XYZ file of C-alpha atoms in Angstrom:
709
model
C 94.843 165.520 18.606
C 95.416 165.259 14.794
C 97.066 162.126 13.283
C 99.507 163.571 10.574
C 102.044 161.970 8.275
C 105.588 163.135 9.276
C 107.597 164.562 6.291
C 111.187 163.305 6.635
C 114.361 164.141 4.878
C 113.533 166.052 1.676
C 112.754 165.169 -0.901
C 110.094 163.218 0.798
C 107.355 161.452 -1.170
C 104.009 159.704 0.059
C 101.673 157.798 -2.000
C 98.171 156.308 -1.647
C 96.244 154.067 -3.945
C 93.127 153.713 -1.619
C 92.891 149.998 -2.684
C 92.457 149.311 1.157
C 89.196 150.656 1.150
C 85.916 148.417 1.098
C 84.428 147.166 -1.973
C 81.132 146.518 -0.619
C 78.678 148.159 2.058
C 76.805 151.176 2.537
C 78.055 151.938 6.207
C 81.766 151.091 6.432
C 83.700 152.470 9.335
C 85.566 155.830 8.562
C 87.955 157.026 11.278
C 89.722 160.295 10.578
C 93.531 159.959 10.353
C 93.604 156.147 10.524
C 91.113 154.481 7.761
C 93.594 155.932 5.538
C 96.654 157.345 7.284
C 96.532 160.997 7.687
C 93.234 161.422 5.608
C 90.425 163.213 7.175
C 86.647 163.925 5.718
C 83.994 166.388 6.951
C 80.411 167.351 5.897
C 78.869 170.680 6.189
C 75.202 169.432 6.780
C 76.242 167.416 9.807
C 78.881 169.905 10.831
C 80.815 166.760 12.000
C 83.288 164.182 10.911
C 82.287 161.446 8.432
C 81.961 158.126 10.600
C 80.941 155.926 7.676
C 81.417 155.889 4.051
C 79.865 153.863 1.091
C 81.148 151.542 -1.471
C 79.929 152.109 -4.916
C 80.387 152.004 -8.555
C 78.521 155.299 -9.585
C 74.924 153.386 -9.880
C 73.424 155.245 -6.464
C 72.604 158.903 -6.180
C 72.861 158.613 -2.340
C 75.160 161.586 -0.994
C 78.211 160.864 0.835
C 81.883 159.745 1.063
C 82.639 156.893 -1.233
C 84.866 154.165 -2.262
C 84.593 153.861 -5.951
C 85.315 150.891 -8.011
C 84.251 147.853 -10.001
C 86.116 145.276 -7.967
C 88.153 144.540 -4.763
C 91.601 145.793 -4.691
C 91.076 148.613 -7.143
C 89.407 151.448 -5.278
C 89.348 155.332 -5.431
C 88.422 157.852 -2.703
C 85.548 160.299 -3.715
C 82.319 161.845 -2.884
C 78.800 162.615 -4.427
C 77.008 165.800 -3.564
C 73.522 166.775 -4.357
C 70.463 168.877 -3.477
C 70.745 169.885 0.211
C 73.418 167.505 1.060
C 76.032 170.129 2.055
C 79.638 170.597 0.981
C 82.088 167.939 1.361
C 85.814 168.283 2.376
C 88.161 165.544 2.499
C 92.105 165.417 2.465
C 95.530 164.582 4.102
C 97.539 166.324 6.724
C 101.421 166.489 6.925
C 103.827 167.868 9.343
C 107.408 169.019 8.194
C 109.863 167.066 10.599
C 112.718 167.276 8.061
C 114.459 170.142 9.867
C 114.764 172.321 6.807
C 112.004 174.421 4.891
C 110.129 172.587 2.105
C 110.025 175.047 -0.956
C 108.134 173.087 -3.482
C 105.485 170.425 -3.448
C 104.553 168.269 -6.407
C 101.022 166.526 -6.328
C 100.146 163.854 -8.755
C 96.817 161.867 -8.864
C 94.046 160.376 -11.213
C 90.762 162.063 -11.397
C 87.996 159.928 -12.262
C 84.145 160.509 -12.601
C 81.751 157.803 -11.599
C 78.454 159.500 -12.359
C 76.901 162.421 -14.312
C 73.714 164.242 -14.204
C 70.515 163.986 -16.261
C 70.054 167.593 -17.144
C 72.769 169.973 -16.055
C 71.671 173.532 -16.093
C 74.694 174.571 -13.573
C 77.608 173.843 -15.752
C 80.690 172.126 -14.319
C 80.673 170.251 -10.994
C 84.305 171.166 -9.506
C 86.079 169.380 -6.817
C 88.382 171.865 -5.857
C 92.096 171.197 -4.835
C 93.568 173.885 -2.283
C 95.882 173.814 0.688
C 96.898 175.508 3.805
C 99.914 175.794 5.893
C 100.067 176.517 9.462
C 101.622 175.627 12.711
C 98.619 173.676 14.071
C 96.037 173.325 11.253
C 92.240 172.947 12.590
C 91.052 169.711 11.070
C 87.555 170.038 12.780
C 84.499 170.602 10.661
C 84.958 174.394 11.150
C 88.474 174.260 9.874
C 88.238 172.097 6.796
C 84.989 173.660 5.440
C 85.877 177.423 6.299
C 89.108 179.268 6.949
C 91.914 180.437 4.570
C 92.694 178.330 1.824
C 94.705 178.728 -1.376
C 93.193 177.132 -4.344
C 95.255 175.160 -7.094
C 93.192 175.918 -10.181
C 95.269 173.675 -12.316
C 94.291 170.595 -9.940
C 90.546 170.751 -10.245
C 88.655 167.569 -10.557
C 86.164 168.545 -13.143
C 82.701 166.622 -13.696
C 79.649 167.511 -15.462
C 78.888 168.572 -19.121
C 76.146 169.995 -21.173
C 75.057 166.571 -22.199
C 71.069 166.243 -21.947
C 70.289 162.571 -20.532
C 67.055 161.129 -19.999
C 68.286 160.150 -16.503
C 71.388 160.377 -14.426
C 73.840 157.585 -15.358
C 76.708 155.771 -13.765
C 80.107 155.929 -15.329
C 83.049 153.742 -15.206
C 85.767 155.860 -13.819
C 88.442 153.163 -14.965
C 87.522 153.901 -18.619
C 90.089 156.097 -20.305
C 87.213 158.553 -21.297
C 86.333 159.075 -17.550
C 89.804 159.686 -15.970
C 92.432 162.332 -16.272
C 96.064 162.373 -14.948
C 96.867 165.448 -13.144
C 100.268 166.667 -11.922
C 101.139 170.069 -10.475
C 104.182 171.511 -8.870
C 103.840 174.524 -6.702
C 106.367 176.841 -4.940
C 105.574 177.118 -1.391
C 107.250 177.862 2.110
C 106.657 175.229 4.541
C 109.055 175.704 7.553
C 110.301 172.723 9.753
C 107.543 171.894 12.317
C 104.657 173.456 10.337
C 101.953 171.584 8.812
C 100.421 171.290 5.265
C 96.926 170.144 4.644
C 95.751 169.082 0.984
C 92.075 169.703 0.778
C 89.546 168.254 -1.965
C 86.381 170.457 -1.719
C 83.120 169.086 -3.157
C 80.908 172.264 -3.483
C 77.143 171.511 -3.407
C 76.013 172.773 -6.566
C 71.947 172.244 -6.501
C 70.803 169.645 -8.791
C 74.240 168.196 -9.911
C 74.766 164.794 -8.573
C 78.175 164.422 -10.475
C 80.293 161.772 -8.525
C 84.100 162.401 -8.535
C 86.934 160.494 -7.145
C 90.760 160.644 -6.595
C 92.934 157.534 -7.290
C 96.857 156.844 -7.723
C 97.669 159.846 -5.417
C 101.238 160.918 -4.782
C 102.998 163.818 -3.099
C 106.475 164.822 -2.964
C 107.818 167.686 -0.695
C 111.217 169.180 -1.770
C 113.854 171.718 -0.468
C 114.212 172.806 -4.316
C 112.836 176.113 -5.317
C 110.034 176.281 -7.942
C 110.094 179.628 -9.704
C 106.377 179.332 -10.954
C 103.466 176.713 -11.030
C 103.963 173.801 -13.500
C 101.236 171.513 -14.336
C 100.405 168.688 -16.549
C 96.627 167.701 -17.074
C 94.670 165.220 -19.398
C 91.941 167.853 -19.025
C 91.793 170.001 -22.508
C 92.801 173.676 -21.874
C 89.094 174.664 -22.571
C 87.817 172.550 -19.510
C 90.436 174.027 -17.192
C 89.772 177.531 -18.417
C 85.985 177.239 -18.431
C 85.623 175.468 -15.038
C 88.733 177.259 -13.521
C 88.385 180.601 -14.897
C 85.219 181.742 -16.568
C 82.814 180.251 -14.128
C 84.544 182.558 -11.342
C 84.204 185.773 -13.035
C 82.163 188.008 -10.794
C 78.722 189.519 -12.024
C 78.169 193.129 -11.590
C 75.770 192.594 -8.776
C 78.174 190.111 -6.828
C 79.225 193.118 -4.636
C 82.913 193.010 -6.171
C 84.811 196.282 -6.604
C 86.866 196.963 -9.603
C 90.419 198.028 -9.004
C 91.326 200.632 -11.399
C 94.798 200.816 -12.859
C 96.956 203.647 -11.645
C 99.690 205.529 -13.742
C 102.302 203.656 -11.720
C 100.409 200.167 -12.294
C 100.469 201.191 -16.057
C 104.245 201.266 -16.205
C 104.595 198.135 -14.070
C 101.916 196.172 -16.132
C 103.625 197.311 -19.372
C 107.028 195.531 -18.200
C 104.936 192.431 -17.004
C 103.025 191.806 -20.332
C 106.214 192.767 -22.189
C 108.153 190.083 -20.488
C 105.050 187.565 -20.611
C 104.829 188.072 -24.404
C 108.471 187.884 -24.929
C 108.616 184.613 -23.358
C 110.644 185.922 -20.231
C 108.299 184.133 -17.845
C 110.207 183.809 -14.862
C 110.520 187.724 -14.642
C 106.800 188.110 -15.600
C 105.992 185.682 -12.494
C 108.152 187.973 -10.216
C 106.255 190.972 -11.234
C 103.019 189.352 -11.361
C 103.156 188.243 -7.774
C 103.247 191.877 -6.816
C 99.521 191.841 -7.888
C 98.860 188.527 -6.387
C 98.648 187.261 -9.976
C 100.251 183.671 -10.742
C 102.002 182.307 -13.882
C 101.506 178.767 -14.692
C 103.060 176.278 -17.258
C 100.445 173.886 -18.394
C 100.862 171.064 -20.412
C 97.365 169.988 -21.581
C 96.581 167.153 -24.297
C 100.170 167.492 -25.490
C 100.102 171.326 -25.885
C 102.042 173.683 -23.727
C 100.532 176.777 -22.414
C 101.467 179.683 -20.171
C 98.547 180.974 -17.971
C 98.569 184.291 -16.371
C 95.597 184.503 -13.847
C 94.473 186.058 -10.725
C 95.658 184.290 -7.373
C 93.910 183.584 -4.256
C 93.243 187.006 -2.573
C 93.832 189.245 -5.284
C 91.343 192.035 -5.590
C 92.295 193.473 -9.087
C 90.129 191.490 -11.518
C 92.224 192.341 -14.350
C 91.711 189.510 -16.504
C 93.260 186.083 -17.559
C 95.812 185.862 -20.238
C 96.851 182.555 -22.022
C 99.552 181.655 -24.641
C 99.700 178.456 -26.588
C 103.529 177.903 -27.525
C 102.579 174.967 -29.723
C 99.747 176.467 -31.507
C 99.152 175.588 -35.126
C 97.077 178.712 -35.891
C 99.887 180.845 -34.616
C 98.665 184.311 -36.345
C 95.463 184.209 -34.130
C 94.544 185.832 -30.913
C 91.036 185.194 -29.177
C 89.618 187.861 -27.070
C 86.591 188.132 -24.726
C 86.430 191.543 -23.351
C 82.760 191.268 -21.965
C 82.301 187.678 -21.052
C 79.396 188.235 -18.877
C 77.193 191.099 -20.380
C 77.786 189.589 -23.874
C 76.120 186.382 -22.897
C 78.599 183.292 -22.870
C 81.177 184.734 -25.056
C 83.698 183.993 -22.078
C 82.982 180.262 -22.594
C 82.597 180.632 -26.466
C 85.951 182.186 -26.477
C 87.540 179.406 -24.459
C 86.047 176.801 -26.717
C 87.425 178.727 -29.975
C 90.697 179.280 -28.448
C 91.185 175.389 -27.978
C 89.260 174.289 -31.147
C 91.208 176.574 -33.512
C 94.371 176.137 -31.854
C 94.856 179.815 -31.656
C 98.158 181.221 -30.331
C 96.906 183.913 -27.773
C 93.876 184.317 -25.349
C 92.400 187.024 -23.267
C 89.329 187.430 -21.212
C 88.260 190.377 -18.888
C 88.264 189.447 -15.109
C 85.181 191.179 -14.442
C 81.750 192.426 -15.739
C 81.925 195.546 -17.723
C 79.122 196.984 -15.736
C 80.918 196.563 -12.090
C 82.560 199.999 -11.898
C 80.148 202.880 -11.263
C 82.549 205.246 -12.723
C 82.474 206.297 -16.108
C 85.714 206.814 -18.523
C 85.911 209.816 -20.972
C 86.705 207.733 -23.712
C 84.430 208.247 -26.945
C 81.082 206.653 -27.536
C 78.182 205.380 -24.980
C 76.343 202.291 -24.157
C 72.788 201.490 -22.695
C 74.160 197.858 -21.792
C 74.718 198.885 -18.075
C 71.932 201.291 -17.043
C 69.234 199.580 -19.451
C 67.757 202.979 -20.439
C 66.808 204.268 -23.647
C 69.700 206.899 -23.578
C 73.150 205.843 -23.356
C 75.936 206.558 -20.746
C 79.668 206.754 -20.708
C 81.392 203.428 -20.709
C 82.525 202.449 -17.416
C 86.140 201.742 -16.113
C 85.475 197.997 -15.878
C 84.543 198.065 -19.807
C 88.095 196.947 -20.977
C 87.084 197.358 -24.698
C 86.423 201.012 -24.143
C 89.254 202.056 -21.466
C 92.845 202.547 -22.830
C 94.131 202.182 -19.118
C 92.721 198.798 -18.312
C 95.146 195.889 -17.704
C 93.330 194.092 -20.782
C 94.188 197.110 -23.099
C 97.688 197.150 -21.807
C 98.184 193.567 -22.570
C 96.804 193.900 -25.941
C 99.158 196.608 -26.726
C 102.202 194.733 -25.496
C 100.936 191.614 -27.658
C 100.578 193.789 -30.598
C 104.117 195.047 -30.246
C 105.706 191.660 -29.482
C 103.822 189.974 -32.536
C 102.741 192.168 -35.386
C 101.705 189.167 -37.283
C 98.600 188.479 -35.231
C 95.020 188.688 -36.052
C 92.886 189.702 -33.199
C 89.290 188.188 -33.041
C 87.098 189.982 -30.413
C 83.820 188.075 -29.620
C 80.890 190.422 -28.914
C 77.117 189.660 -28.609
C 73.875 191.935 -29.228
C 70.262 191.780 -28.681
C 68.845 190.964 -32.156
C 65.886 193.067 -33.354
C 63.401 192.348 -36.208
C 65.450 193.891 -38.925
C 68.895 192.898 -37.844
C 70.921 190.247 -39.097
C 72.508 187.390 -36.934
C 76.168 188.599 -37.299
C 77.542 192.257 -37.676
C 81.326 192.068 -38.333
C 83.670 195.002 -38.428
C 87.342 195.945 -38.876
C 86.816 198.996 -36.608
C 86.412 201.430 -39.674
C 84.153 201.754 -42.461
C 86.767 201.084 -45.128
C 88.284 197.959 -46.837
C 91.709 196.690 -45.913
C 94.417 195.319 -48.071
C 93.979 191.861 -46.468
C 90.335 191.364 -45.877
C 89.640 188.109 -43.693
C 86.125 189.366 -42.823
C 85.131 188.643 -46.471
C 86.650 185.406 -46.006
C 84.671 184.665 -42.765
C 81.492 186.104 -44.537
C 81.920 183.530 -47.472
C 82.672 180.656 -45.073
C 79.705 181.347 -43.018
C 77.509 181.510 -46.136
C 78.583 178.077 -47.322
C 78.402 176.542 -43.692
C 75.333 178.156 -42.038
C 73.379 179.412 -45.242
C 70.228 180.439 -43.035
C 72.375 183.084 -41.008
C 73.044 186.463 -42.402
C 76.355 188.279 -41.818
C 76.486 191.994 -42.337
C 79.903 193.715 -42.988
C 80.087 197.078 -41.755
C 82.574 198.267 -44.424
C 80.549 196.584 -47.275
C 77.030 196.117 -46.443
C 76.721 199.453 -44.547
C 75.638 198.320 -41.242
C 74.830 201.436 -39.109
C 75.347 199.976 -35.479
C 77.911 197.918 -33.583
C 80.754 199.323 -35.669
C 83.561 198.744 -33.312
C 84.998 202.031 -34.226
C 85.222 203.286 -30.426
C 87.040 200.239 -29.192
C 90.259 201.429 -28.054
C 92.387 198.446 -28.894
C 90.759 198.327 -32.297
C 92.080 202.049 -32.775
C 95.601 200.971 -31.984
C 95.714 198.107 -34.471
C 94.255 200.699 -37.140
C 96.971 203.261 -36.423
C 94.450 205.698 -35.425
C 96.165 209.038 -35.576
C 94.005 210.880 -32.926
C 93.619 210.196 -29.126
C 92.384 206.876 -29.056
C 90.361 207.469 -26.031
C 88.944 210.958 -26.445
C 88.523 211.550 -30.208
C 85.060 211.260 -31.629
C 86.299 210.953 -34.974
C 85.935 207.353 -36.461
C 89.010 205.651 -37.778
C 89.499 205.517 -41.432
C 92.562 203.259 -42.141
C 91.957 199.829 -41.480
C 94.902 197.416 -40.777
C 92.789 194.280 -41.353
C 94.086 192.832 -38.139
C 91.151 193.733 -35.942
C 88.111 191.440 -36.255
C 85.174 192.458 -34.341
C 82.529 189.956 -34.472
C 79.015 190.782 -33.075
C 76.703 187.691 -32.724
C 72.935 187.248 -31.905
C 72.299 185.559 -28.588
C 71.046 181.973 -29.803
C 74.436 181.335 -31.482
C 76.401 182.334 -28.310
C 74.095 180.203 -26.221
C 74.551 176.688 -27.374
C 78.003 174.835 -26.985
C 77.791 172.981 -30.381
C 77.712 176.273 -32.207
C 81.110 176.834 -30.875
C 82.530 173.915 -32.888
C 81.171 175.672 -36.000
C 82.487 179.212 -35.252
C 85.925 177.803 -34.929
C 85.764 175.629 -38.101
C 84.806 178.736 -39.866
C 87.538 180.702 -38.475
C 90.080 178.131 -39.244
C 88.709 177.644 -42.825
C 88.734 181.298 -43.360
C 92.188 182.081 -42.162
C 95.018 179.941 -42.575
C 98.154 180.944 -40.613
C 100.381 179.063 -42.559
C 99.352 181.089 -45.465
C 98.871 184.428 -43.850
C 102.418 184.982 -42.767
C 105.241 186.321 -44.841
C 107.707 184.731 -42.640
C 108.377 182.457 -39.656
C 111.086 183.507 -37.026
C 112.889 180.367 -35.888
C 115.703 182.090 -33.344
C 117.165 185.626 -32.626
C 120.401 185.687 -30.411
C 123.045 188.105 -29.640
C 127.034 187.333 -28.754
C 129.854 189.442 -27.922
C 132.072 189.969 -30.895
C 135.793 191.073 -31.656
C 136.635 194.698 -30.470
C 133.734 194.651 -28.051
C 131.058 194.762 -30.819
C 127.977 192.461 -30.394
C 127.021 190.187 -33.173
C 123.137 189.439 -33.919
C 122.080 186.243 -35.286
C 118.721 185.441 -36.562
C 117.159 182.439 -38.452
C 113.869 182.087 -40.215
C 112.132 178.924 -41.472
C 109.977 180.520 -44.261
C 110.217 183.835 -46.245
C 107.855 185.035 -49.067
C 107.836 188.651 -50.366
C 110.266 189.903 -47.455
C 112.302 192.865 -48.661
C 114.635 193.492 -45.940
C 115.237 193.390 -42.084
C 115.476 196.550 -40.014
C 117.618 195.926 -36.962
C 116.385 198.283 -33.979
C 117.630 198.954 -30.253
C 115.956 200.296 -27.059
C 116.886 201.282 -23.647
C 113.293 200.836 -22.359
C 111.780 198.025 -24.621
C 109.193 200.615 -25.638
C 111.153 203.263 -27.680
C 113.048 201.466 -30.634
C 115.534 203.374 -32.923
C 116.935 201.754 -36.261
C 120.678 201.141 -36.470
C 120.899 199.065 -39.527
C 119.531 197.123 -42.317
C 120.020 193.626 -43.879
C 118.546 192.338 -47.237
C 116.206 189.308 -47.215
C 117.118 186.399 -49.250
C 113.421 185.835 -49.556
C 114.172 181.826 -49.468
C 110.975 179.627 -49.013
C 112.862 177.671 -46.606
C 114.295 180.658 -44.692
C 117.908 181.759 -43.864
C 120.417 182.684 -41.295
C 121.499 186.367 -41.051
C 124.083 188.280 -38.786
C 124.418 191.845 -38.113
C 127.340 193.459 -36.275
C 126.641 196.215 -33.565
C 129.916 198.058 -33.956
C 129.148 200.771 -31.306
C 128.565 198.687 -28.451
C 126.159 199.675 -25.596
C 126.752 198.663 -22.094
C 124.259 197.677 -19.442
C 120.755 196.205 -20.104
C 119.400 197.030 -23.502
C 117.316 195.537 -26.033
C 117.112 194.597 -29.872
C 114.360 193.589 -32.275
C 114.107 192.842 -35.927
C 111.587 194.734 -38.177
C 110.897 192.445 -41.305
C 109.619 194.645 -44.203
C 107.494 193.246 -46.956
C 107.612 194.527 -50.428
C 104.154 196.179 -50.233
C 105.337 197.938 -47.078
C 103.779 195.539 -44.382
C 105.984 195.015 -41.259
C 106.343 192.058 -39.076
C 108.316 192.287 -35.783
C 110.443 189.590 -34.039
C 110.591 188.825 -30.328
C 112.374 191.532 -28.300
C 115.873 190.249 -27.267
C 117.470 191.629 -24.089
C 121.053 192.011 -23.699
C 123.051 192.687 -20.780
C 126.851 193.710 -21.613
C 128.712 194.429 -18.169
C 131.078 197.271 -18.344
C 131.853 200.362 -16.079
C 128.984 202.802 -16.881
C 128.621 206.476 -15.694
C 125.661 207.614 -13.840
C 123.037 209.544 -15.805
C 119.998 211.517 -15.050
C 117.516 212.309 -16.144
C 117.390 209.476 -18.794
C 115.667 210.171 -21.034
C 116.938 213.692 -21.090
C 115.914 216.829 -22.920
C 118.041 219.896 -22.595
C 120.607 218.853 -20.265
C 121.812 215.581 -18.523
C 123.709 215.160 -15.228
C 126.876 212.777 -14.698
C 127.689 211.878 -11.427
C 131.293 210.874 -10.300
C 133.284 212.492 -13.016
C 133.800 216.224 -12.104
C 137.575 215.641 -13.240
C 136.588 215.245 -16.921
C 136.233 218.344 -19.133
C 134.397 216.831 -22.071
C 132.143 213.819 -23.065
C 131.791 212.408 -26.540
C 128.166 211.677 -27.827
C 127.821 209.191 -30.620
C 124.523 208.237 -32.410
C 123.779 204.809 -33.201
C 124.409 205.627 -37.080
C 127.794 206.661 -36.120
C 127.741 210.687 -35.916
C 129.624 212.010 -33.118
C 129.579 215.094 -30.919
C 132.250 216.132 -28.337
C 130.491 218.393 -25.676
C 131.927 220.078 -22.679
C 131.110 218.777 -19.132
C 130.529 221.642 -16.965
C 130.007 221.110 -13.046
C 128.866 217.488 -13.907
C 126.240 218.564 -16.519
C 126.349 218.401 -20.294
C 124.233 220.887 -22.302
C 122.243 218.762 -24.852
C 120.930 222.075 -26.936
C 120.870 221.275 -30.553
C 121.183 217.676 -30.246
C 118.416 215.763 -32.423
C 116.055 213.513 -30.596
C 117.265 209.819 -30.628
C 119.274 207.357 -28.905
C 123.266 207.988 -28.170
C 126.104 206.391 -26.647
C 127.692 208.735 -24.212
C 131.351 208.098 -23.389
C 133.040 209.531 -20.356
C 136.349 208.411 -20.429
C 136.504 204.771 -20.842
C 132.925 204.384 -19.437
C 129.970 204.339 -21.697
C 125.938 204.332 -21.284
C 122.985 204.511 -23.401
C 121.171 207.997 -23.267
C 118.085 208.909 -24.968
C 117.496 212.539 -25.881
C 113.898 213.622 -26.403
C-alpha cells in the first residue's frame, strides 16, 4: 500500500526542505513514504527499498542515499553512485483528490553538488528528473527503476566536469559555486483520482562518484493550462544542452533508425520552423507536438532561450534548435551538422554558442552514418564506409540532404533573418601535409564581405603556431564545402542545390565552413579560444546596416491596413520594400518607402490601400545602397470579412468559385492596383492571359487573395 500526498483544491503547493533528516550516522532508518512524507527510494543492485541512509558532507565515496549538509537543521536529500553500485531512484508520490484535472505543474528546487571525481572520462553525471502519471503507480523497485517515464530535460541535476584532480574531493553544496536554482513549469493532464510520481534518477556511470542532492523543494499543481514548458535555471545554456542534448545523440551503431522526411513532412516542418523563427512559439509548439517534439522557454544565467527538441518517445531524431532572444552577437548562427563523426563538434558548438552569445544554434539529432540509404545529392564521402573510395552521402547526413529537417530549418531561418552569418563547425583527419584548419565560404571566390579573412587574421595573432588555409585564397584542394546543400542556398546557387555537380561561384560571405583538426576539437579549453576569435573577427554591432525594433499592422480608414515599423539604427540603407504573401513562402512587392538612414533609426508607415481579407502575411525588405538586402520578421495579419471559396489556390489557367452562380463577373485587382473584369461562367473564371502574381479577387462584396502561377 503506497503512502502518497493528497492534492487538494487547486492550485495546491507542497514543500520539503529536508531539514528533518539526520545530520550524523551511516545507518539511519529510512522508511518509504514516511521518513519524508510521500518520498520513496530504491536501488537497482539490491532490487529493493532503501532501509537506511547515510549522513555526510561529501567527504565519503561510499555509495548510497544521503542526507547531505554541514550542520544539523540544514540538510539536502541526495545520492552517490559509483562503480557497480547500480542505479538509484528516489522521488515523491501524489494523488489528485481535488476533484478536477490538474493541467500544469511547477517544480522548483535547488540542485547541490557535494563531491566531484578525480579524473572524469565519462563527461557529465546526471540525476535525471522525470515523471509518471497513472491510476496506481508502481512504487516497487521494478516500478521506479523501469517502466514508462517522461524526462524533464530542463530539470537535470548536473555534476562532474572535465577538471583533472589528483583525487576525488568533497565540495560544499551550500556554496554558491556548487548550487543551482531550477524551476520548471510543465503542461500535464492529471485527472482526478490519478497519481503523479516525480522521480530523481541517478544513473550509474562507471567511475564517476559525483554526489548530487536536492534542497528547498516545492511543487504546485494547477488547473490552469500551460501552453509550453517554461524553465528557469542557474545552469548555463551550454551545460543544459551538453548534458541534456549532446550526450544523448545516438551513434550510428546504437541500433536507432533514422526517420526520413516525407514530402508532407517538408510542408509541415516549413510551417513549424517559419513559426519558430518568427517568434510564433505557441503555434510552433502545437505543430511540434505532432512529431513528439517539445518547445521550452528557458531563462539561464539571465538570458532567455527557446529550445525546440525531441520529446520522450519521439523516433525522428531530427535535431535540436535553440534561439537566444537576448543575444549580444545577434548576427551569428552556430551549426553542428555532424556532432558525432566530426569528433566533439557537438560539444564544441554548444560551448561556442554560449560563449559568443550567438543568436541561433542548430545540431543534428543523429549520426550522419546512421541511415543505410544514400541520397542523390552531389559529392561523396569515405567517412561512413571507411574505404578508399567514396560513397553517396546518406540521408541522415543533414549537411548534404536538402530534404532533412536540419536543412529545412536552416532555410526558414535564412528567410526570417537575412542578416545572419552561419558558422558550421566540422572536423577532419589531418595528414602530414595538411594545415590545422581549412576554411571555406562554399565557393572558390571572394565575397564582398569576407569574415573568413578576419578569422584567419585573428587566428594568426591568437594561435600563431596553427595554420589556416582559406579555400578561396590559399587554394586548398579538399574540404571546400561546395556540395553543402545549405551553403549552396546561402550562395544563391542557380542550379539544383542537391543534384548539380557544378561548384557554386558567387559567394554571399554568409556561409562560414570551418574544418578543424582533431586535437583542437578534443579539448574544452580550445572552445574558449575559438569563441574569442569569432567574437573578435565578427562584431555584430558593426556588421548590420540596421536594427529592427518593431513591426505591426492596424486597420485604417476605408478598410485600408496601416503597417508601422521602427528601427533603432540605420547605416547606408536606401529604402524599404513592403511585401505580402498568402502562404509565408512566396512574397510579392506592393510598395516602397525611402529610408531616412538615421543612425538612431526612425519610424515608418505604409498604407495598404487594397485590403486583403483572411489570414495573410507582410514583411519588409531593407535594401542597402550596395544592393544588399535585409529582411524583417514575417508579420501575420488576419482581417475578418466574408470571403469567396476558391480552388485551386494557387491557380494556373482557371479558378473555381463556390456559392456564387448568380454572379456573372468578378474583378481581379493586382497588388499594384491594375484591374481586370472577368466573366464567371458556371462557377469558373478563365485566367488565360493573366500574368503570374498575387491578386485580390472580388465577387460582389466578398474578397479573397488569389495567387496566379
